[in-house]
Amino acid sequence: MLNIYGIKSCDTMKKAFTWLTEHGIEHHFHDYKKEGASEMHLRHWIDQLGWETVINRRGTTWRKLPQTQRDTMDVNGAVKAALDNPSLIKRPIIEQGTILLAGFDAETWGKALKVK
């Protein structure tokens, strides 16, 4: 089963849920705004994708961080910041077997999930 992580009210998440439904892909949703994100998941995602991909540097939560924190961000800083502020985590993140993707792109998802 595909695991999808994000925040339910996010517009990108709504697009992702619609896409999954349209393609008949069963999924389990983890709302990290309500349930938090585990350090284990964050470290795995960052190890595989890089903190620059896992952390949403375009959102208001990132812009609200002190400039010094943004300027000195590294793996450990990204994990701590995301644990403290789950809204910093890019949405959505999906995992299924060896597939791990951050952000929604229908074409990329279709290829990775072998959807026609």
mmCIF file of N, CA and C in Angstrom:
data_model
loop_
_atom_site.group_PDB
_atom_site.id
_atom_site.type_symbol
_atom_site.label_atom_id
_atom_site.label_comp_id
_atom_site.label_asym_id
_atom_site.label_seq_id
_atom_site.Cartn_x
_atom_site.Cartn_y
_atom_site.Cartn_z
ATOM 1 N N MET A 1 0.843 -1.183 0.000
ATOM 2 C CA MET A 1 0.000 0.000 0.000
ATOM 3 C C MET A 1 0.885 1.242 0.000
ATOM 4 N N LEU A 2 0.435 2.256 -0.688
ATOM 5 C CA LEU A 2 1.145 3.518 -0.764
ATOM 6 C C LEU A 2 0.858 4.334 0.491
ATOM 7 N N ASN A 3 1.911 4.900 1.062
ATOM 8 C CA ASN A 3 1.770 5.814 2.186
ATOM 9 C C ASN A 3 1.973 7.227 1.660
ATOM 10 N N ILE A 4 1.058 8.103 2.022
ATOM 11 C CA ILE A 4 1.170 9.495 1.610
ATOM 12 C C ILE A 4 1.172 10.361 2.861
ATOM 13 N N TYR A 5 2.148 11.264 2.925
ATOM 14 C CA TYR A 5 2.339 12.123 4.082
ATOM 15 C C TYR A 5 2.126 13.568 3.661
ATOM 16 N N GLY A 6 1.418 14.311 4.487
ATOM 17 C CA GLY A 6 1.197 15.712 4.182
ATOM 18 C C GLY A 6 0.236 16.348 5.156
ATOM 19 N N ILE A 7 -0.383 17.416 4.689
ATOM 20 C CA ILE A 7 -1.351 18.165 5.484
ATOM 21 C C ILE A 7 -2.631 18.224 4.665
ATOM 22 N N LYS A 8 -3.702 17.730 5.243
ATOM 23 C CA LYS A 8 -4.950 17.531 4.511
ATOM 24 C C LYS A 8 -5.463 18.800 3.819
ATOM 25 N N SER A 9 -5.329 19.936 4.440
ATOM 26 C CA SER A 9 -5.905 21.160 3.892
ATOM 27 C C SER A 9 -5.074 21.790 2.764
ATOM 28 N N CYS A 10 -3.922 21.254 2.484
ATOM 29 C CA CYS A 10 -3.025 21.798 1.457
ATOM 30 C C CYS A 10 -3.597 21.567 0.054
ATOM 31 N N ASP A 11 -3.568 22.584 -0.794
ATOM 32 C CA ASP A 11 -4.093 22.470 -2.154
ATOM 33 C C ASP A 11 -3.359 21.400 -2.969
ATOM 34 N N THR A 12 -2.055 21.307 -2.804
ATOM 35 C CA THR A 12 -1.288 20.286 -3.524
ATOM 36 C C THR A 12 -1.702 18.893 -3.072
ATOM 37 N N MET A 13 -1.979 18.753 -1.802
ATOM 38 C CA MET A 13 -2.444 17.462 -1.289
ATOM 39 C C MET A 13 -3.788 17.099 -1.915
ATOM 40 N N LYS A 14 -4.665 18.075 -2.048
ATOM 41 C CA LYS A 14 -5.980 17.819 -2.648
ATOM 42 C C LYS A 14 -5.816 17.312 -4.083
ATOM 43 N N LYS A 15 -4.890 17.908 -4.838
ATOM 44 C CA LYS A 15 -4.608 17.451 -6.198
ATOM 45 C C LYS A 15 -4.066 16.021 -6.176
ATOM 46 N N ALA A 16 -3.185 15.746 -5.236
ATOM 47 C CA ALA A 16 -2.590 14.405 -5.130
ATOM 48 C C ALA A 16 -3.657 13.364 -4.783
ATOM 49 N N PHE A 17 -4.532 13.686 -3.830
ATOM 50 C CA PHE A 17 -5.606 12.749 -3.470
ATOM 51 C C PHE A 17 -6.524 12.485 -4.661
ATOM 52 N N THR A 18 -6.849 13.531 -5.399
ATOM 53 C CA THR A 18 -7.693 13.375 -6.590
ATOM 54 C C THR A 18 -7.014 12.458 -7.598
ATOM 55 N N TRP A 19 -5.733 12.673 -7.829
ATOM 56 C CA TRP A 19 -4.979 11.856 -8.781
ATOM 57 C C TRP A 19 -4.966 10.392 -8.343
ATOM 58 N N LEU A 20 -4.702 10.152 -7.058
ATOM 59 C CA LEU A 20 -4.682 8.774 -6.548
ATOM 60 C C LEU A 20 -6.048 8.108 -6.731
ATOM 61 N N THR A 21 -7.107 8.828 -6.426
ATOM 62 C CA THR A 21 -8.464 8.288 -6.576
ATOM 63 C C THR A 21 -8.760 7.987 -8.043
ATOM 64 N N GLU A 22 -8.432 8.927 -8.920
ATOM 65 C CA GLU A 22 -8.678 8.729 -10.354
ATOM 66 C C GLU A 22 -7.946 7.512 -10.914
ATOM 67 N N HIS A 23 -6.818 7.181 -10.316
ATOM 68 C CA HIS A 23 -6.022 6.050 -10.793
ATOM 69 C C HIS A 23 -6.236 4.784 -9.956
ATOM 70 N N GLY A 24 -7.192 4.845 -9.045
ATOM 71 C CA GLY A 24 -7.542 3.664 -8.258
ATOM 72 C C GLY A 24 -6.425 3.158 -7.363
ATOM 73 N N ILE A 25 -5.604 4.073 -6.865
ATOM 74 C CA ILE A 25 -4.467 3.685 -6.014
ATOM 75 C C ILE A 25 -4.872 3.811 -4.550
ATOM 76 N N GLU A 26 -4.902 2.680 -3.880
ATOM 77 C CA GLU A 26 -5.197 2.685 -2.445
ATOM 78 C C GLU A 26 -4.021 3.309 -1.704
ATOM 79 N N HIS A 27 -4.349 4.011 -0.659
ATOM 80 C CA HIS A 27 -3.290 4.684 0.082
ATOM 81 C C HIS A 27 -3.681 4.864 1.550
ATOM 82 N N HIS A 28 -2.656 5.036 2.342
ATOM 83 C CA HIS A 28 -2.829 5.374 3.755
ATOM 84 C C HIS A 28 -2.284 6.789 3.919
ATOM 85 N N PHE A 29 -3.093 7.666 4.517
ATOM 86 C CA PHE A 29 -2.700 9.062 4.699
ATOM 87 C C PHE A 29 -2.236 9.321 6.120
ATOM 88 N N HIS A 30 -1.091 9.991 6.226
ATOM 89 C CA HIS A 30 -0.549 10.410 7.521
ATOM 90 C C HIS A 30 -0.472 11.938 7.492
ATOM 91 N N ASP A 31 -1.282 12.580 8.315
ATOM 92 C CA ASP A 31 -1.312 14.034 8.398
ATOM 93 C C ASP A 31 -0.280 14.475 9.425
ATOM 94 N N TYR A 32 0.864 14.982 8.939
ATOM 95 C CA TYR A 32 1.892 15.339 9.902
ATOM 96 C C TYR A 32 1.648 16.674 10.578
ATOM 97 N N LYS A 33 0.615 17.358 10.196
ATOM 98 C CA LYS A 33 0.219 18.545 10.957
ATOM 99 C C LYS A 33 -0.480 18.097 12.244
ATOM 100 N N LYS A 34 -1.287 17.030 12.145
ATOM 101 C CA LYS A 34 -2.020 16.522 13.310
ATOM 102 C C LYS A 34 -1.225 15.457 14.067
ATOM 103 N N GLU A 35 -0.567 14.560 13.325
ATOM 104 C CA GLU A 35 0.100 13.411 13.932
ATOM 105 C C GLU A 35 1.602 13.601 14.103
ATOM 106 N N GLY A 36 2.139 14.671 13.542
ATOM 107 C CA GLY A 36 3.573 14.890 13.594
ATOM 108 C C GLY A 36 4.309 13.990 12.611
ATOM 109 N N ALA A 37 5.565 14.232 12.478
ATOM 110 C CA ALA A 37 6.428 13.410 11.628
ATOM 111 C C ALA A 37 7.510 12.828 12.523
ATOM 112 N N SER A 38 7.794 11.566 12.338
ATOM 113 C CA SER A 38 8.792 10.943 13.202
ATOM 114 C C SER A 38 10.203 11.312 12.748
ATOM 115 N N GLU A 39 11.099 11.362 13.697
ATOM 116 C CA GLU A 39 12.500 11.642 13.378
ATOM 117 C C GLU A 39 13.050 10.566 12.450
ATOM 118 N N MET A 40 12.626 9.318 12.655
ATOM 119 C CA MET A 40 13.086 8.217 11.804
ATOM 120 C C MET A 40 12.699 8.470 10.340
ATOM 121 N N HIS A 41 11.441 8.844 10.101
ATOM 122 C CA HIS A 41 11.002 9.129 8.741
ATOM 123 C C HIS A 41 11.766 10.316 8.160
ATOM 124 N N LEU A 42 11.865 11.379 8.920
ATOM 125 C CA LEU A 42 12.555 12.571 8.431
ATOM 126 C C LEU A 42 14.002 12.261 8.045
ATOM 127 N N ARG A 43 14.698 11.547 8.898
ATOM 128 C CA ARG A 43 16.095 11.216 8.591
ATOM 129 C C ARG A 43 16.193 10.331 7.352
ATOM 130 N N HIS A 44 15.275 9.383 7.195
ATOM 131 C CA HIS A 44 15.271 8.520 6.004
ATOM 132 C C HIS A 44 15.002 9.357 4.752
ATOM 133 N N TRP A 45 13.977 10.194 4.800
ATOM 134 C CA TRP A 45 13.638 11.019 3.644
ATOM 135 C C TRP A 45 14.801 11.929 3.265
ATOM 136 N N ILE A 46 15.395 12.569 4.266
ATOM 137 C CA ILE A 46 16.508 13.494 4.007
ATOM 138 C C ILE A 46 17.725 12.731 3.501
ATOM 139 N N ASP A 47 17.972 11.550 4.039
ATOM 140 C CA ASP A 47 19.085 10.726 3.571
ATOM 141 C C ASP A 47 18.909 10.361 2.096
ATOM 142 N N GLN A 48 17.682 10.041 1.714
ATOM 143 C CA GLN A 48 17.403 9.609 0.340
ATOM 144 C C GLN A 48 17.243 10.782 -0.644
ATOM 145 N N LEU A 49 16.623 11.865 -0.195
ATOM 146 C CA LEU A 49 16.259 12.953 -1.107
ATOM 147 C C LEU A 49 17.035 14.254 -0.889
ATOM 148 N N GLY A 50 17.666 14.394 0.270
ATOM 149 C CA GLY A 50 18.356 15.637 0.624
ATOM 150 C C GLY A 50 17.429 16.582 1.374
ATOM 151 N N TRP A 51 17.970 17.312 2.315
ATOM 152 C CA TRP A 51 17.124 18.206 3.112
ATOM 153 C C TRP A 51 16.536 19.312 2.245
ATOM 154 N N GLU A 52 17.266 19.698 1.189
ATOM 155 C CA GLU A 52 16.794 20.764 0.319
ATOM 156 C C GLU A 52 15.507 20.377 -0.408
ATOM 157 N N THR A 53 15.290 19.069 -0.604
ATOM 158 C CA THR A 53 14.067 18.584 -1.245
ATOM 159 C C THR A 53 12.963 18.367 -0.223
ATOM 160 N N VAL A 54 13.295 17.839 0.931
ATOM 161 C CA VAL A 54 12.300 17.498 1.946
ATOM 162 C C VAL A 54 11.745 18.742 2.634
ATOM 163 N N ILE A 55 12.561 19.737 2.796
ATOM 164 C CA ILE A 55 12.108 20.966 3.446
ATOM 165 C C ILE A 55 11.550 21.917 2.391
ATOM 166 N N ASN A 56 10.331 22.384 2.611
ATOM 167 C CA ASN A 56 9.677 23.305 1.688
ATOM 168 C C ASN A 56 10.212 24.708 1.926
ATOM 169 N N ARG A 57 11.123 25.118 1.059
ATOM 170 C CA ARG A 57 11.750 26.428 1.227
ATOM 171 C C ARG A 57 10.994 27.540 0.502
ATOM 172 N N ARG A 58 9.810 27.236 -0.004
ATOM 173 C CA ARG A 58 9.005 28.253 -0.684
ATOM 174 C C ARG A 58 7.849 28.747 0.187
ATOM 175 N N GLY A 59 7.575 28.058 1.278
ATOM 176 C CA GLY A 59 6.405 28.370 2.089
ATOM 177 C C GLY A 59 6.643 29.437 3.139
ATOM 178 N N THR A 60 5.540 29.868 3.726
ATOM 179 C CA THR A 60 5.620 30.908 4.750
ATOM 180 C C THR A 60 6.316 30.416 6.015
ATOM 181 N N THR A 61 6.195 29.129 6.318
ATOM 182 C CA THR A 61 6.855 28.609 7.529
ATOM 183 C C THR A 61 8.364 28.768 7.406
ATOM 184 N N TRP A 62 8.917 28.489 6.225
ATOM 185 C CA TRP A 62 10.356 28.665 5.991
ATOM 186 C C TRP A 62 10.734 30.143 6.141
ATOM 187 N N ARG A 63 9.935 31.017 5.547
ATOM 188 C CA ARG A 63 10.250 32.449 5.600
ATOM 189 C C ARG A 63 10.159 33.013 7.019
ATOM 190 N N LYS A 64 9.384 32.357 7.875
ATOM 191 C CA LYS A 64 9.258 32.818 9.264
ATOM 192 C C LYS A 64 10.448 32.397 10.132
ATOM 193 N N LEU A 65 11.237 31.427 9.657
ATOM 194 C CA LEU A 65 12.415 31.026 10.425
ATOM 195 C C LEU A 65 13.421 32.172 10.455
ATOM 196 N N PRO A 66 14.169 32.292 11.545
ATOM 197 C CA PRO A 66 15.201 33.333 11.581
ATOM 198 C C PRO A 66 16.186 33.150 10.417
ATOM 199 N N GLN A 67 16.638 34.261 9.861
ATOM 200 C CA GLN A 67 17.550 34.221 8.722
ATOM 201 C C GLN A 67 18.803 33.405 9.040
ATOM 202 N N THR A 68 19.314 33.529 10.258
ATOM 203 C CA THR A 68 20.522 32.767 10.618
ATOM 204 C C THR A 68 20.259 31.268 10.582
ATOM 205 N N GLN A 69 19.061 30.849 10.984
ATOM 206 C CA GLN A 69 18.714 29.426 10.942
ATOM 207 C C GLN A 69 18.624 28.947 9.492
ATOM 208 N N ARG A 70 18.034 29.755 8.630
ATOM 209 C CA ARG A 70 17.936 29.387 7.217
ATOM 210 C C ARG A 70 19.327 29.332 6.576
ATOM 211 N N ASP A 71 20.167 30.301 6.910
ATOM 212 C CA ASP A 71 21.502 30.378 6.311
ATOM 213 C C ASP A 71 22.413 29.232 6.735
ATOM 214 N N THR A 72 22.186 28.695 7.928
ATOM 215 C CA THR A 72 23.068 27.635 8.442
ATOM 216 C C THR A 72 22.411 26.258 8.427
ATOM 217 N N MET A 73 21.292 26.133 7.720
ATOM 218 C CA MET A 73 20.545 24.865 7.691
ATOM 219 C C MET A 73 21.429 23.737 7.164
ATOM 220 N N ASP A 74 21.353 22.604 7.861
ATOM 221 C CA ASP A 74 22.021 21.379 7.430
ATOM 222 C C ASP A 74 21.087 20.225 7.772
ATOM 223 N N VAL A 75 21.563 18.994 7.638
ATOM 224 C CA VAL A 75 20.707 17.827 7.876
ATOM 225 C C VAL A 75 20.101 17.849 9.272
ATOM 226 N N ASN A 76 20.937 18.001 10.287
ATOM 227 C CA ASN A 76 20.424 17.976 11.658
ATOM 228 C C ASN A 76 19.506 19.158 11.943
ATOM 229 N N GLY A 77 19.849 20.316 11.418
ATOM 230 C CA GLY A 77 18.993 21.486 11.588
ATOM 231 C C GLY A 77 17.651 21.311 10.895
ATOM 232 N N ALA A 78 17.674 20.661 9.720
ATOM 233 C CA ALA A 78 16.431 20.417 8.980
ATOM 234 C C ALA A 78 15.530 19.455 9.735
ATOM 235 N N VAL A 79 16.120 18.408 10.303
ATOM 236 C CA VAL A 79 15.325 17.443 11.073
ATOM 237 C C VAL A 79 14.693 18.142 12.276
ATOM 238 N N LYS A 80 15.494 18.894 13.016
ATOM 239 C CA LYS A 80 14.964 19.581 14.199
ATOM 240 C C LYS A 80 13.872 20.581 13.807
ATOM 241 N N ALA A 81 14.126 21.359 12.770
ATOM 242 C CA ALA A 81 13.148 22.363 12.338
ATOM 243 C C ALA A 81 11.840 21.701 11.904
ATOM 244 N N ALA A 82 11.939 20.578 11.188
ATOM 245 C CA ALA A 82 10.731 19.885 10.715
ATOM 246 C C ALA A 82 9.980 19.220 11.863
ATOM 247 N N LEU A 83 10.702 18.720 12.862
ATOM 248 C CA LEU A 83 10.033 18.154 14.031
ATOM 249 C C LEU A 83 9.282 19.250 14.785
ATOM 250 N N ASP A 84 9.880 20.431 14.879
ATOM 251 C CA ASP A 84 9.260 21.558 15.573
ATOM 252 C C ASP A 84 8.135 22.198 14.753
ATOM 253 N N ASN A 85 8.265 22.147 13.423
ATOM 254 C CA ASN A 85 7.318 22.806 12.512
ATOM 255 C C ASN A 85 6.986 21.879 11.350
ATOM 256 N N PRO A 86 6.086 20.922 11.519
ATOM 257 C CA PRO A 86 5.784 19.972 10.439
ATOM 258 C C PRO A 86 5.350 20.642 9.130
ATOM 259 N N SER A 87 4.882 21.884 9.197
ATOM 260 C CA SER A 87 4.494 22.592 7.973
ATOM 261 C C SER A 87 5.695 22.854 7.060
ATOM 262 N N LEU A 88 6.908 22.683 7.587
ATOM 263 C CA LEU A 88 8.113 22.864 6.774
ATOM 264 C C LEU A 88 8.334 21.711 5.790
ATOM 265 N N ILE A 89 7.705 20.583 6.035
ATOM 266 C CA ILE A 89 7.952 19.399 5.213
ATOM 267 C C ILE A 89 7.195 19.534 3.901
ATOM 268 N N LYS A 90 7.904 19.284 2.810
ATOM 269 C CA LYS A 90 7.284 19.357 1.482
ATOM 270 C C LYS A 90 6.092 18.416 1.426
ATOM 271 N N ARG A 91 5.099 18.828 0.658
ATOM 272 C CA ARG A 91 3.881 18.032 0.533
ATOM 273 C C ARG A 91 3.595 17.727 -0.919
ATOM 274 N N PRO A 92 3.104 16.555 -1.157
ATOM 275 C CA PRO A 92 3.138 15.376 -0.285
ATOM 276 C C PRO A 92 4.470 14.638 -0.414
ATOM 277 N N ILE A 93 4.676 13.731 0.499
ATOM 278 C CA ILE A 93 5.746 12.740 0.366
ATOM 279 C C ILE A 93 5.041 11.401 0.257
ATOM 280 N N ILE A 94 5.440 10.608 -0.744
ATOM 281 C CA ILE A 94 4.850 9.276 -0.884
ATOM 282 C C ILE A 94 5.936 8.221 -0.787
ATOM 283 N N GLU A 95 5.553 7.090 -0.201
ATOM 284 C CA GLU A 95 6.435 5.933 -0.068
ATOM 285 C C GLU A 95 5.651 4.681 -0.439
ATOM 286 N N GLN A 96 6.283 3.850 -1.236
ATOM 287 C CA GLN A 96 5.726 2.535 -1.540
ATOM 288 C C GLN A 96 6.897 1.667 -1.973
ATOM 289 N N GLY A 97 7.246 0.703 -1.131
ATOM 290 C CA GLY A 97 8.407 -0.132 -1.439
ATOM 291 C C GLY A 97 9.647 0.731 -1.563
ATOM 292 N N THR A 98 10.299 0.675 -2.724
ATOM 293 C CA THR A 98 11.514 1.468 -2.942
ATOM 294 C C THR A 98 11.209 2.860 -3.502
ATOM 295 N N ILE A 99 9.941 3.168 -3.732
ATOM 296 C CA ILE A 99 9.556 4.476 -4.275
ATOM 297 C C ILE A 99 9.465 5.491 -3.140
ATOM 298 N N LEU A 100 10.140 6.607 -3.323
ATOM 299 C CA LEU A 100 10.075 7.720 -2.375
ATOM 300 C C LEU A 100 10.118 9.000 -3.191
ATOM 301 N N LEU A 101 9.025 9.758 -3.153
ATOM 302 C CA LEU A 101 8.925 11.001 -3.913
ATOM 303 C C LEU A 101 8.425 12.124 -3.020
ATOM 304 N N ALA A 102 8.944 13.315 -3.261
ATOM 305 C CA ALA A 102 8.488 14.510 -2.543
ATOM 306 C C ALA A 102 7.895 15.481 -3.544
ATOM 307 N N GLY A 103 6.721 16.000 -3.232
ATOM 308 C CA GLY A 103 6.026 16.909 -4.119
ATOM 309 C C GLY A 103 5.136 16.142 -5.080
ATOM 310 N N PHE A 104 4.168 16.836 -5.656
ATOM 311 C CA PHE A 104 3.249 16.184 -6.583
ATOM 312 C C PHE A 104 3.536 16.606 -8.009
ATOM 313 N N ASP A 105 3.781 15.616 -8.850
ATOM 314 C CA ASP A 105 3.902 15.813 -10.284
ATOM 315 C C ASP A 105 3.273 14.584 -10.933
ATOM 316 N N ALA A 106 2.152 14.780 -11.625
ATOM 317 C CA ALA A 106 1.381 13.663 -12.171
ATOM 318 C C ALA A 106 2.229 12.764 -13.068
ATOM 319 N N GLU A 107 3.053 13.345 -13.913
ATOM 320 C CA GLU A 107 3.872 12.545 -14.827
ATOM 321 C C GLU A 107 4.898 11.695 -14.067
ATOM 322 N N THR A 108 5.575 12.311 -13.117
ATOM 323 C CA THR A 108 6.564 11.594 -12.314
ATOM 324 C C THR A 108 5.904 10.483 -11.516
ATOM 325 N N TRP A 109 4.779 10.777 -10.905
ATOM 326 C CA TRP A 109 4.060 9.772 -10.129
ATOM 327 C C TRP A 109 3.611 8.640 -11.037
ATOM 328 N N GLY A 110 3.073 8.963 -12.205
ATOM 329 C CA GLY A 110 2.605 7.950 -13.133
ATOM 330 C C GLY A 110 3.711 6.983 -13.531
ATOM 331 N N LYS A 111 4.877 7.519 -13.815
ATOM 332 C CA LYS A 111 6.022 6.673 -14.190
ATOM 333 C C LYS A 111 6.467 5.806 -13.007
ATOM 334 N N ALA A 112 6.610 6.438 -11.849
ATOM 335 C CA ALA A 112 7.109 5.718 -10.670
ATOM 336 C C ALA A 112 6.131 4.629 -10.217
ATOM 337 N N LEU A 113 4.837 4.926 -10.309
ATOM 338 C CA LEU A 113 3.819 3.979 -9.847
ATOM 339 C C LEU A 113 3.283 3.097 -10.972
ATOM 340 N N LYS A 114 3.893 3.243 -12.156
ATOM 341 C CA LYS A 114 3.536 2.444 -13.319
ATOM 342 C C LYS A 114 2.044 2.546 -13.665
ATOM 343 N N VAL A 115 1.576 3.791 -13.720
ATOM 344 C CA VAL A 115 0.186 4.072 -14.067
ATOM 345 C C VAL A 115 0.155 4.533 -15.505
ATOM 346 N N LYS A 116 -0.832 4.052 -16.236
ATOM 347 C CA LYS A 116 -0.948 4.463 -17.649
ATOM 348 C C LYS A 116 -2.009 5.512 -17.820
#
